[in-house]
XYZ file of C-alpha atoms in Angstrom:
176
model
C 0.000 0.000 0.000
C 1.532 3.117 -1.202
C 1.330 6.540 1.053
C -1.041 9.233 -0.243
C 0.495 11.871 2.012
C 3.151 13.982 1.131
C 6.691 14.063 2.051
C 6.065 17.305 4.471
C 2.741 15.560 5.768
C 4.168 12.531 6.363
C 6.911 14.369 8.955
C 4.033 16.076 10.959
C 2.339 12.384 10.712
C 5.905 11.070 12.706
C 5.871 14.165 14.656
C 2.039 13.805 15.517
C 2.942 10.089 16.286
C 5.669 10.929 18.153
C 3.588 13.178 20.660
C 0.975 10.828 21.007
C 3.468 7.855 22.020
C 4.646 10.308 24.849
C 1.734 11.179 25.629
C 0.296 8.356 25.562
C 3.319 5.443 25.759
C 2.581 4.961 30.325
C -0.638 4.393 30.680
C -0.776 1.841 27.649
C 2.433 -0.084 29.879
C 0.730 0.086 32.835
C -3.163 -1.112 31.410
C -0.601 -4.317 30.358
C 1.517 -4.712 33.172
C -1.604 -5.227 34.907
C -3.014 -7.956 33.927
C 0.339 -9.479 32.258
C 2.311 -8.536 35.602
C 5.353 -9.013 33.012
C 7.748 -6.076 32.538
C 8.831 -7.886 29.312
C 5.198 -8.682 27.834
C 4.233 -5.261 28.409
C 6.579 -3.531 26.691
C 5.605 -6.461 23.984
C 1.903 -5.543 24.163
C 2.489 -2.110 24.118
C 4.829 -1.842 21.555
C 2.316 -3.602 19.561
C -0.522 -1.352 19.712
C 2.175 1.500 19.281
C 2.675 -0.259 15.854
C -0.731 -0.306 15.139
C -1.493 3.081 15.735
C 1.267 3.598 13.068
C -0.195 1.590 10.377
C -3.288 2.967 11.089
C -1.864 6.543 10.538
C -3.891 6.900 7.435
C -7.498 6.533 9.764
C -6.236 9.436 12.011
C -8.750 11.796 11.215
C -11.679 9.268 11.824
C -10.136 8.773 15.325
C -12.162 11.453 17.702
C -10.525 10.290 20.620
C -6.724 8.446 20.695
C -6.932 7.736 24.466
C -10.205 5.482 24.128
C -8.698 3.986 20.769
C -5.307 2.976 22.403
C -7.076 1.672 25.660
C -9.245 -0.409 23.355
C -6.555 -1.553 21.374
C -4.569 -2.249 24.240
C -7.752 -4.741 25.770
C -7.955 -6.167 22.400
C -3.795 -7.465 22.836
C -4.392 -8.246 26.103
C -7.054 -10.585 25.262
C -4.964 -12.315 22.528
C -2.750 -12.398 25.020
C -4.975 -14.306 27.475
C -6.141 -16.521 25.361
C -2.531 -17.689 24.517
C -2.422 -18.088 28.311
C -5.155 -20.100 28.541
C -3.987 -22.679 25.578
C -0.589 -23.125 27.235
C -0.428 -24.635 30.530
C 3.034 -23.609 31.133
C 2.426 -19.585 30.394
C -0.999 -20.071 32.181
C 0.567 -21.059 35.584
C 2.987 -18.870 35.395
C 0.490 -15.978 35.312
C -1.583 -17.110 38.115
C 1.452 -17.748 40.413
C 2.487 -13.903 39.304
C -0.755 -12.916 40.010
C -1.011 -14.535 43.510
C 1.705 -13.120 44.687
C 1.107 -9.624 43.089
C -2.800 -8.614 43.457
C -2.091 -4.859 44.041
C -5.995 -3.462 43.116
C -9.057 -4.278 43.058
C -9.055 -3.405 39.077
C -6.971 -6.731 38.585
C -8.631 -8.867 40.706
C -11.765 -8.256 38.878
C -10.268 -8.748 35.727
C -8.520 -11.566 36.558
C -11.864 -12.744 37.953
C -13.520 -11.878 34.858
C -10.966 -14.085 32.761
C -11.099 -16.982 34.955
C -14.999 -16.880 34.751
C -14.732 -17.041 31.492
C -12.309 -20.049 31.446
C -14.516 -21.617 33.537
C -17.528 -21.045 31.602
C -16.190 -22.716 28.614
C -14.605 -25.508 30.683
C -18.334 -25.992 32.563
C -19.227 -26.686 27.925
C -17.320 -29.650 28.038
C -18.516 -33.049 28.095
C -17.876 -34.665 32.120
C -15.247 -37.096 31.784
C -13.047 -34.710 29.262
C -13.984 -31.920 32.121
C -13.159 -34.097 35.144
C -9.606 -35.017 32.769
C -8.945 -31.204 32.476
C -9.418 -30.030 35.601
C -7.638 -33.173 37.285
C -4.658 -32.385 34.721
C -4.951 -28.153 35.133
C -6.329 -27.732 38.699
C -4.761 -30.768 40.248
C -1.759 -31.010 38.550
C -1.897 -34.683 38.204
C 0.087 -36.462 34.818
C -1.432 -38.665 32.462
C -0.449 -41.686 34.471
C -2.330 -40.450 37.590
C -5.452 -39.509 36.521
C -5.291 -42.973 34.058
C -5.046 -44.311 37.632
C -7.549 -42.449 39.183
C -10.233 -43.044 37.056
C -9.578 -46.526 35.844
C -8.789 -45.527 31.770
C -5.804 -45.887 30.022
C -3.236 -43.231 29.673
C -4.244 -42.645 25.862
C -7.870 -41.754 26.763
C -6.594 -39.356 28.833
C -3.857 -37.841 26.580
C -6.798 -37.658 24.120
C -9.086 -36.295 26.508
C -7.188 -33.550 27.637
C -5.901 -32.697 23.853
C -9.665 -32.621 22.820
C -10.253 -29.995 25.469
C -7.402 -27.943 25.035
C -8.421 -27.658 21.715
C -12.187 -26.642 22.092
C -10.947 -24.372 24.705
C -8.595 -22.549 22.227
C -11.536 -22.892 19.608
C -14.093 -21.021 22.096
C -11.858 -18.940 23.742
C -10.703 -17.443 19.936
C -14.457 -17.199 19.247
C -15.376 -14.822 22.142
């Protein structure tokens, strides 16, 4: 896609961008550092949005207000960004254990109640034994081999089991 701005439009574009990022640049970190309670994802997630205000540069003058359109933009990453959480176990526990130990406001409790309703929600969709399997393998911890054990199936029902819901969680949780 080829600019239709001119050379000396396109400098008060970088100038105009460059006000709005400082401007703009702390409370986009902080929305993310919130609910990602990552210094490093973030800067990721903010740097993102930063980009997209850039390619967007051409829509500036249908934006009324840039604070509501970062802070929505922002939400929008940080959803993408939970739902990556919620599809990998490893990222996911990691994030509550962060969380735990970090619940400084009330603002990300309820979010972080809001998310895990929502997880929940979806995991209350799935059928009871591949819902007992998940929540024996995510909320218990337990291997393949002990919840084979534990509920008298083989350990390739429940590998099966547990991919089939980590997939239809990913599929809903995409969806919303």
């Amino acid at each position: 896609m080829t600019d239709t701005y001119s050379l000396h439009s396109g400098k008060e574009m970088e100038n105009e961008f460059e006000v709005l990022f400082k401007e703009h640049n702390q409370s986009v970190y902080l929305l993310a550092f919130k609910v990602t309670k990552s210094h490093q994802q973030a800067c990721d997630i903010m740097q993102d949005v930063f980009v997209k205000l850039w390619e967007s540069r051409l829509q500036w003058e249908e934006i009324r207000n840039f604070e509501a359109w970062l802070h929505r933009v922002t939400r929008n990453r940080l959803i993408d960004f939970l739902r990556k959480v919620a599809a990998d176990h490893r990222l996911q526990e990691k994030l509550w254990n962060t969380l735990q130990l970090n619940q400084e406001s009330s603002e990300t409790a309820l979010d972080l109640k809001e998310s895990a309703a929502i997880l929940q929600g979806i995991v209350n969709e799935l059928p009871p034994q591949r819902k007992l399997v998940y929540q024996l393998s995510r909320d218990k911890g337990l291997n393949y081999n002990e919840i084979a054990e534990e509920l008298s199936i083989s350990r390739h029902t429940v590998k099966n089991q547990l991919s089939n819901a980590l997939r239809f969680l990913q599929k809903k949780l995409t969806l919303e």
